[in-house]
Amino acid sequence: MPITPLMPVYPRCDVRPVRGEGCYLIGERGERYLDFASGIAVNALGHGHPHLVKAIAEQAATLMHVSNLYGSPQGEKLAQRIVDNSFADTVFFTNSGTEAVECAIKAARRYHYVNGNPERNTLITFNNAFHGRTMGAISATNQAKMRDGFEPLLPGFAYAPFNDLAAALALVNDTTAGFMVETIQGEGGVSAGTEEFIQGLRKACDEHGLLLILDEVQCGYGRTGKMWAYEHYGITPDIMSVAKGIGGGFPLGACLATEEAAKGMVIGTHGSTYGGNPLAMAAGEAILDVILEPGFLDHVTMMGDRLRQALEQMIPNHDHIFDSVRGRGLMAGIKLKDSAVSREFVAHLRDHHGLLTVAAGENVVRILPPLVIEQAHIDEFVQKMSAGARMFAPAVAA
């Protein structure tokens, strides 16, 4: 008999939040945590943001759900705003990031199918990728920890090392549909794609008639200081999956595409019962209202620069544990030295210093604060992180 009725697929810790206030979470015993995890990059506006709360409450009292059998003035309005502020011509709304990835995979395969090339059904993806937990998404990664026990997996994927353009291009053949890549890997270790890599994938797609799918579920929606991470590279994708920050905590995702790339997605090829419901659309509108305010992304950039500077200044003081800083904007990571384990350090910060961060691959601590942080939050974060490093040292030495 399980301790709780929840299926035990998460190693849940002792933090049991019951309330959130801005950049803080409050547990059921009243304990207070500085939240630099943001629900893993979801709570873009922190907790209890008045504009988001008001929009959800008003829409809940008006209309929560109908069906995609009917017209959607709410969905059309939000989709148009996203189109106006991205590369895309068309949007499909989902409830999560992994559903957005599924839509992207299907759109890519249908594109080549309707062009008379059904054999072009293989996507080249990358080592350490994380695209979600559906069968399609776990098939798109070579990480054994997500694949083991779920075979047979979905065929149609080939894997190359991340940031290795030559290795990716060597996999291209007559069955290739395109590339699917996180512009900045999150779970894999907060590793940003190099300009040579991302731009090279775009160039290869243009030369070979392939599609570039970007997964910006974690790195999109303002997290890097630009609306989309691809803007740092001077390219645009053909298809892109987004989620997390798009709803600020309300379940919402989207698959964005150019008209050309989505040409195969016609009536009957895809669907979602809850995707694009009026309540989700209200949340999405409220998030855009704030993110698109003049100066908001400039603030994210400034806070991201200050956070990085603070981390780089802190590392030499604790060089027994910290190695280097990674990431862009407010999607940052600290790679730890082999003497420490990121999951253990994250637990130490949480349990002894009231600081919430997230472990990632390659022994990295992910730092994903709300996009609305101020200098005072960075100062408090550095104080707690430094104190955590000092107190963690004896455990490392042991």
Short mmCIF file of C-alpha atoms in Angstrom, two decimals:
data_model
loop_
_atom_site.label_atom_id
_atom_site.label_comp_id
_atom_site.label_asym_id
_atom_site.label_seq_id
_atom_site.Cartn_x
_atom_site.Cartn_y
_atom_site.Cartn_z
CA MET A 1 0.00 0.00 0.00
CA PRO A 2 1.56 3.35 -1.02
CA ILE A 3 2.13 6.03 1.61
CA THR A 4 -0.05 8.39 -0.43
CA PRO A 5 -2.65 7.64 -3.11
CA LEU A 6 -0.45 9.40 -5.72
CA MET A 7 1.37 7.05 -8.10
CA PRO A 8 4.99 7.06 -6.86
CA VAL A 9 6.70 8.23 -10.04
CA TYR A 10 8.18 11.35 -8.42
CA PRO A 11 10.76 11.39 -5.60
CA ARG A 12 8.76 14.01 -3.74
CA CYS A 13 10.64 16.01 -1.12
CA ASP A 14 9.34 17.38 2.18
CA VAL A 15 8.49 20.82 0.75
CA ARG A 16 4.68 20.96 0.67
CA PRO A 17 3.63 24.37 -0.70
CA VAL A 18 0.16 25.70 0.07
CA ARG A 19 0.59 29.32 -0.99
CA GLY A 20 2.75 31.50 -3.20
CA GLU A 21 3.56 35.20 -2.98
CA GLY A 22 5.56 36.71 -5.83
CA CYS A 23 8.98 35.03 -5.82
CA TYR A 24 8.28 32.99 -2.67
CA LEU A 25 6.54 29.75 -1.78
CA ILE A 26 5.05 29.09 1.65
CA GLY A 27 4.76 25.56 2.99
CA GLU A 28 1.95 24.06 5.06
CA ARG A 29 3.86 24.76 8.28
CA GLY A 30 4.43 28.38 7.31
CA GLU A 31 8.04 27.92 6.16
CA ARG A 32 9.12 30.33 3.42
CA TYR A 33 11.24 29.51 0.36
CA LEU A 34 12.87 31.76 -2.24
CA ASP A 35 11.64 30.18 -5.45
CA PHE A 36 14.37 30.15 -8.09
CA ALA A 37 12.84 27.07 -9.70
CA SER A 38 9.51 28.61 -10.81
CA GLY A 39 7.84 25.24 -11.22
CA ILE A 40 10.70 24.43 -13.64
CA ALA A 41 10.44 27.65 -15.66
CA VAL A 42 6.62 27.73 -15.57
CA ASN A 43 5.73 30.53 -13.14
CA ALA A 44 7.03 33.32 -15.36
CA LEU A 45 5.26 36.02 -13.35
CA GLY A 46 5.88 34.38 -10.00
CA HIS A 47 3.01 33.35 -7.74
CA GLY A 48 -0.30 35.15 -7.41
CA HIS A 49 0.38 37.82 -10.03
CA PRO A 50 -2.73 40.04 -9.83
CA HIS A 51 -3.27 40.43 -13.56
CA LEU A 52 -3.06 36.68 -14.20
CA VAL A 53 -5.25 35.84 -11.20
CA LYS A 54 -7.89 38.38 -12.26
CA ALA A 55 -7.97 37.12 -15.86
CA ILE A 56 -8.41 33.48 -14.81
CA ALA A 57 -11.09 34.31 -12.21
CA GLU A 58 -13.11 36.44 -14.62
CA GLN A 59 -12.93 33.85 -17.39
CA ALA A 60 -13.80 30.99 -15.02
CA ALA A 61 -16.98 32.84 -14.12
CA THR A 62 -17.79 33.37 -17.80
CA LEU A 63 -16.88 30.25 -19.79
CA MET A 64 -14.29 27.56 -19.04
CA HIS A 65 -14.72 24.91 -21.70
CA VAL A 66 -16.81 24.19 -24.76
CA SER A 67 -15.31 22.12 -27.57
CA ASN A 68 -13.15 22.60 -30.61
CA LEU A 69 -16.23 21.67 -32.62
CA TYR A 70 -17.18 25.33 -32.24
CA GLY A 71 -15.56 28.60 -33.21
CA SER A 72 -13.04 30.01 -30.76
CA PRO A 73 -12.87 33.79 -30.55
CA GLN A 74 -10.60 33.40 -27.54
CA GLY A 75 -8.22 31.04 -29.33
CA GLU A 76 -8.15 33.14 -32.48
CA LYS A 77 -7.24 36.26 -30.52
CA LEU A 78 -4.37 34.66 -28.59
CA ALA A 79 -3.06 32.82 -31.64
CA GLN A 80 -2.98 36.07 -33.61
CA ARG A 81 -0.98 37.77 -30.88
CA ILE A 82 1.53 34.91 -30.88
CA VAL A 83 1.76 34.98 -34.69
CA ASP A 84 2.31 38.75 -34.58
CA ASN A 85 5.22 38.26 -32.20
CA SER A 86 6.93 35.21 -33.72
CA PHE A 87 8.00 33.56 -36.97
CA ALA A 88 4.76 31.58 -37.16
CA ASP A 89 1.68 31.81 -39.36
CA THR A 90 -0.44 29.30 -37.47
CA VAL A 91 -0.82 27.90 -33.93
CA PHE A 92 -2.22 24.70 -32.41
CA PHE A 93 -2.94 24.96 -28.68
CA THR A 94 -2.19 22.05 -26.36
CA ASN A 95 -2.26 21.45 -22.61
CA SER A 96 1.46 20.77 -22.19
CA GLY A 97 4.88 20.90 -23.75
CA THR A 98 5.04 17.23 -24.61
CA GLU A 99 1.73 17.54 -26.50
CA ALA A 100 3.21 20.45 -28.42
CA VAL A 101 6.18 18.24 -29.32
CA GLU A 102 3.82 15.50 -30.52
CA CYS A 103 2.08 18.00 -32.78
CA ALA A 104 5.44 19.15 -34.12
CA ILE A 105 6.51 15.58 -34.95
CA LYS A 106 3.21 14.90 -36.73
CA ALA A 107 3.35 18.18 -38.64
CA ALA A 108 6.84 17.40 -39.92
CA ARG A 109 5.89 13.93 -41.11
CA ARG A 110 2.67 15.13 -42.73
CA TYR A 111 4.57 17.89 -44.53
CA HIS A 112 6.70 15.42 -46.42
CA TYR A 113 3.77 13.02 -46.88
CA VAL A 114 1.63 15.62 -48.67
CA ASN A 115 4.66 16.64 -50.73
CA GLY A 116 4.83 13.08 -52.06
CA ASN A 117 7.80 12.00 -49.98
CA PRO A 118 6.39 9.71 -47.26
CA GLU A 119 9.77 8.03 -46.87
CA ARG A 120 11.11 11.27 -45.32
CA ASN A 121 9.88 10.44 -41.84
CA THR A 122 13.01 10.43 -39.68
CA LEU A 123 13.88 13.31 -37.38
CA ILE A 124 17.46 13.82 -36.29
CA THR A 125 17.48 14.65 -32.57
CA PHE A 126 20.25 15.14 -30.04
CA ASN A 127 21.93 13.48 -27.09
CA ASN A 128 20.73 14.54 -23.63
CA ALA A 129 17.55 15.96 -25.13
CA PHE A 130 14.36 16.17 -23.13
CA HIS A 131 11.16 16.60 -25.12
CA GLY A 132 8.61 15.21 -22.67
CA ARG A 133 7.27 11.87 -21.46
CA THR A 134 4.87 10.63 -24.15
CA MET A 135 5.93 7.69 -26.27
CA GLY A 136 6.82 9.97 -29.16
CA ALA A 137 8.79 12.34 -26.93
CA ILE A 138 10.82 9.62 -25.20
CA SER A 139 11.53 8.06 -28.59
CA ALA A 140 13.08 11.38 -29.60
CA THR A 141 15.76 11.11 -26.90
CA ASN A 142 18.52 8.59 -26.36
CA GLN A 143 18.39 8.90 -22.56
CA ALA A 144 18.03 5.42 -21.13
CA LYS A 145 16.48 6.70 -17.90
CA MET A 146 13.40 7.78 -19.86
CA ARG A 147 13.29 4.89 -22.32
CA ASP A 148 14.04 1.76 -20.30
CA GLY A 149 11.03 -0.51 -19.89
CA PHE A 150 8.89 1.29 -22.47
CA GLU A 151 10.05 -0.50 -25.61
CA PRO A 152 9.16 -0.86 -28.40
CA LEU A 153 9.65 2.82 -29.02
CA LEU A 154 8.43 4.88 -31.94
CA PRO A 155 10.71 4.48 -34.97
CA GLY A 156 11.83 7.41 -37.05
CA PHE A 157 14.55 9.05 -34.96
CA ALA A 158 18.32 9.28 -35.26
CA TYR A 159 20.58 10.78 -32.60
CA ALA A 160 23.64 13.02 -32.78
CA PRO A 161 25.74 14.76 -30.12
CA PHE A 162 24.38 18.19 -29.19
CA ASN A 163 26.38 21.08 -30.69
CA ASP A 164 28.13 18.73 -33.13
CA LEU A 165 27.04 20.01 -36.53
CA ALA A 166 29.21 17.63 -38.54
CA ALA A 167 27.78 14.59 -36.74
CA ALA A 168 24.22 15.81 -37.34
CA LEU A 169 24.80 16.46 -41.03
CA ALA A 170 26.40 13.02 -41.42
CA LEU A 171 23.05 11.44 -40.47
CA VAL A 172 21.10 13.19 -43.24
CA ASN A 173 19.85 10.79 -45.92
CA ASP A 174 16.84 10.17 -48.16
CA THR A 175 14.64 9.33 -45.14
CA THR A 176 15.39 12.53 -43.19
CA ALA A 177 12.44 14.82 -42.44
CA GLY A 178 14.40 17.40 -40.46
CA PHE A 179 16.04 18.21 -37.15
CA MET A 180 14.36 18.60 -33.76
CA VAL A 181 16.46 20.39 -31.16
CA GLU A 182 16.19 22.41 -27.97
CA THR A 183 17.66 25.82 -28.70
CA ILE A 184 18.98 25.66 -25.14
CA GLN A 185 18.89 22.26 -23.46
CA GLY A 186 17.27 22.51 -20.04
CA GLU A 187 17.03 19.13 -18.34
CA GLY A 188 20.13 18.03 -20.24
CA GLY A 189 22.33 20.58 -18.46
CA VAL A 190 21.42 24.18 -19.43
CA SER A 191 23.57 23.88 -22.55
CA ALA A 192 23.03 26.59 -25.16
CA GLY A 193 23.34 25.73 -28.81
CA THR A 194 26.30 27.46 -30.43
CA GLU A 195 25.70 29.88 -33.29
CA GLU A 196 27.59 27.58 -35.65
CA PHE A 197 25.36 24.67 -34.64
CA ILE A 198 21.93 26.32 -34.74
CA GLN A 199 22.68 28.35 -37.86
CA GLY A 200 24.22 25.29 -39.51
CA LEU A 201 21.07 23.24 -38.93
CA ARG A 202 18.99 26.02 -40.50
CA LYS A 203 21.30 26.15 -43.51
CA ALA A 204 21.14 22.38 -43.97
CA CYS A 205 17.34 22.45 -43.87
CA ASP A 206 17.24 25.14 -46.53
CA GLU A 207 19.66 23.23 -48.75
CA HIS A 208 18.00 19.81 -48.45
CA GLY A 209 14.31 20.70 -48.15
CA LEU A 210 14.14 19.67 -44.49
CA LEU A 211 12.29 21.17 -41.54
CA LEU A 212 13.88 22.75 -38.49
CA ILE A 213 11.85 22.07 -35.34
CA LEU A 214 12.89 23.99 -32.26
CA ASP A 215 11.79 22.90 -28.80
CA GLU A 216 11.53 26.10 -26.77
CA VAL A 217 9.24 24.69 -24.10
CA GLN A 218 11.71 25.77 -21.41
CA CYS A 219 13.84 28.44 -23.07
CA GLY A 220 11.09 30.38 -24.87
CA TYR A 221 8.59 32.99 -23.71
CA GLY A 222 11.01 35.61 -22.51
CA ARG A 223 13.23 33.42 -20.36
CA THR A 224 16.45 34.38 -22.17
CA GLY A 225 15.63 38.09 -22.37
CA LYS A 226 14.13 37.82 -25.83
CA MET A 227 10.66 36.55 -26.57
CA TRP A 228 12.17 33.45 -28.20
CA ALA A 229 15.63 31.98 -27.76
CA TYR A 230 16.04 31.57 -31.54
CA GLU A 231 16.21 35.37 -31.83
CA HIS A 232 19.73 35.22 -30.38
CA TYR A 233 20.84 33.24 -33.45
CA GLY A 234 19.42 35.32 -36.30
CA ILE A 235 17.37 32.42 -37.68
CA THR A 236 13.77 31.24 -37.59
CA PRO A 237 12.46 27.66 -37.35
CA ASP A 238 9.76 26.03 -39.43
CA ILE A 239 7.97 24.52 -36.43
CA MET A 240 8.35 25.20 -32.72
CA SER A 241 6.93 23.72 -29.52
CA VAL A 242 6.33 26.06 -26.57
CA ALA A 243 4.73 25.70 -23.14
CA LYS A 244 5.74 26.36 -19.50
CA GLY A 245 5.83 30.17 -19.29
CA ILE A 246 3.05 30.54 -21.88
CA GLY A 247 0.40 30.02 -19.19
CA GLY A 248 2.30 31.20 -16.13
CA GLY A 249 1.18 28.12 -14.20
CA PHE A 250 -2.05 27.32 -16.01
CA PRO A 251 -1.68 24.17 -18.16
CA LEU A 252 -1.05 25.44 -21.68
CA GLY A 253 1.24 24.72 -24.60
CA ALA A 254 1.34 25.44 -28.30
CA CYS A 255 2.82 24.21 -31.56
CA LEU A 256 3.78 27.11 -33.82
CA ALA A 257 4.47 26.70 -37.53
CA THR A 258 4.82 28.49 -40.81
CA GLU A 259 1.96 28.05 -43.25
CA GLU A 260 4.22 25.95 -45.47
CA ALA A 261 5.40 23.62 -42.70
CA ALA A 262 1.81 23.10 -41.48
CA LYS A 263 0.40 22.39 -44.95
CA GLY A 264 -0.31 18.75 -44.06
CA MET A 265 -2.24 19.53 -40.89
CA VAL A 266 -5.75 19.62 -42.28
CA ILE A 267 -9.14 18.70 -40.83
CA GLY A 268 -9.00 15.37 -39.04
CA THR A 269 -5.21 15.06 -38.76
CA HIS A 270 -4.90 16.27 -35.17
CA GLY A 271 -6.97 17.35 -32.21
CA SER A 272 -7.33 17.96 -28.48
CA THR A 273 -10.35 17.90 -26.20
CA TYR A 274 -9.07 20.60 -23.85
CA GLY A 275 -6.53 22.35 -26.06
CA GLY A 276 -7.36 26.02 -26.56
CA ASN A 277 -10.17 26.13 -23.99
CA PRO A 278 -11.35 29.64 -23.05
CA LEU A 279 -9.86 29.47 -19.54
CA ALA A 280 -6.41 28.59 -20.87
CA MET A 281 -6.68 31.32 -23.48
CA ALA A 282 -7.43 33.89 -20.78
CA ALA A 283 -4.29 32.84 -18.93
CA GLY A 284 -2.26 33.05 -22.13
CA GLU A 285 -3.60 36.53 -22.88
CA ALA A 286 -2.71 37.76 -19.40
CA ILE A 287 0.86 36.48 -19.70
CA LEU A 288 1.33 38.23 -23.03
CA ASP A 289 -0.18 41.43 -21.63
CA VAL A 290 2.70 41.56 -19.17
CA ILE A 291 5.58 40.12 -21.21
CA LEU A 292 4.86 42.40 -24.17
CA GLU A 293 4.77 45.54 -22.04
CA PRO A 294 7.52 47.96 -23.14
CA GLY A 295 10.62 47.35 -21.09
CA PHE A 296 9.65 43.94 -19.67
CA LEU A 297 12.13 41.90 -21.72
CA ASP A 298 14.77 44.59 -21.16
CA HIS A 299 14.27 44.00 -17.43
CA VAL A 300 14.70 40.25 -17.92
CA THR A 301 17.93 40.88 -19.83
CA MET A 302 19.22 43.21 -17.12
CA MET A 303 18.36 40.80 -14.32
CA GLY A 304 19.90 37.94 -16.30
CA ASP A 305 23.14 39.89 -16.74
CA ARG A 306 23.24 40.77 -13.06
CA LEU A 307 22.52 37.19 -12.02
CA ARG A 308 25.33 35.89 -14.22
CA GLN A 309 27.76 38.51 -12.92
CA ALA A 310 26.85 37.60 -9.35
CA LEU A 311 27.35 33.90 -10.04
CA GLU A 312 30.70 34.47 -11.73
CA GLN A 313 31.87 36.57 -8.78
CA MET A 314 30.67 33.92 -6.33
CA ILE A 315 32.32 30.89 -7.96
CA PRO A 316 35.95 31.69 -7.01
CA ASN A 317 34.89 31.93 -3.35
CA HIS A 318 33.64 28.34 -3.45
CA ASP A 319 35.84 26.75 -6.09
CA HIS A 320 35.82 23.48 -4.17
CA ILE A 321 32.27 22.92 -5.44
CA PHE A 322 31.44 25.35 -8.28
CA ASP A 323 32.96 24.98 -11.73
CA SER A 324 31.31 27.35 -14.21
CA VAL A 325 28.17 29.25 -15.23
CA ARG A 326 25.94 28.31 -18.16
CA GLY A 327 22.83 29.52 -19.94
CA ARG A 328 21.26 32.77 -21.10
CA GLY A 329 19.17 35.38 -19.34
CA LEU A 330 17.12 33.94 -16.49
CA MET A 331 17.79 30.39 -17.64
CA ALA A 332 21.05 29.87 -15.82
CA GLY A 333 23.01 26.92 -14.56
CA ILE A 334 26.00 26.25 -12.34
CA LYS A 335 28.06 23.23 -13.23
CA LEU A 336 29.43 21.58 -10.12
CA LYS A 337 32.80 19.90 -9.80
CA ASP A 338 32.98 16.13 -9.47
CA SER A 339 33.38 16.48 -5.71
CA ALA A 340 29.68 17.39 -5.42
CA VAL A 341 26.44 15.96 -6.81
CA SER A 342 23.91 18.47 -8.12
CA ARG A 343 20.85 16.66 -6.76
CA GLU A 344 22.39 16.50 -3.29
CA PHE A 345 23.34 20.17 -3.39
CA VAL A 346 19.85 21.17 -4.57
CA ALA A 347 18.39 19.22 -1.65
CA HIS A 348 20.84 20.90 0.75
CA LEU A 349 19.86 24.38 -0.47
CA ARG A 350 16.18 23.51 -0.16
CA ASP A 351 16.24 21.83 3.24
CA HIS A 352 18.75 24.03 5.06
CA HIS A 353 18.63 27.43 3.35
CA GLY A 354 15.08 27.84 2.04
CA LEU A 355 16.27 28.15 -1.57
CA LEU A 356 14.57 26.27 -4.40
CA THR A 357 16.58 25.32 -7.50
CA VAL A 358 16.45 22.33 -9.87
CA ALA A 359 19.01 19.66 -10.70
CA ALA A 360 19.89 18.98 -14.33
CA GLY A 361 22.11 16.69 -16.37
CA GLU A 362 25.90 17.04 -16.54
CA ASN A 363 25.95 17.76 -12.77
CA VAL A 364 24.32 21.17 -13.17
CA VAL A 365 22.11 23.17 -10.81
CA ARG A 366 19.39 24.95 -12.78
CA ILE A 367 18.46 28.49 -11.74
CA LEU A 368 15.07 29.49 -13.16
CA PRO A 369 13.62 32.42 -11.21
CA PRO A 370 10.39 34.21 -12.09
CA LEU A 371 10.96 36.76 -14.83
CA VAL A 372 9.77 39.49 -12.45
CA ILE A 373 12.67 39.23 -9.99
CA GLU A 374 14.39 42.36 -8.71
CA GLN A 375 17.93 43.02 -7.50
CA ALA A 376 16.92 42.23 -3.92
CA HIS A 377 15.97 38.69 -4.96
CA ILE A 378 19.34 38.18 -6.64
CA ASP A 379 21.11 39.43 -3.53
CA GLU A 380 19.13 37.05 -1.33
CA PHE A 381 19.76 34.19 -3.75
CA VAL A 382 23.53 34.74 -3.72
CA GLN A 383 23.56 34.97 0.07
CA LYS A 384 21.68 31.67 0.39
CA MET A 385 23.72 29.96 -2.32
CA SER A 386 27.00 31.07 -0.72
CA ALA A 387 25.88 29.95 2.71
CA GLY A 388 24.80 26.65 1.22
CA ALA A 389 28.19 26.15 -0.42
CA ARG A 390 30.03 26.88 2.84
CA MET A 391 27.92 24.45 4.84
CA PHE A 392 28.00 21.79 2.13
CA ALA A 393 31.80 21.61 2.14
CA PRO A 394 32.20 19.20 5.09
CA ALA A 395 29.76 16.79 3.46
CA VAL A 396 31.79 16.94 0.23
CA ALA A 397 35.04 16.36 2.04
CA ALA A 398 33.58 13.37 3.85
#
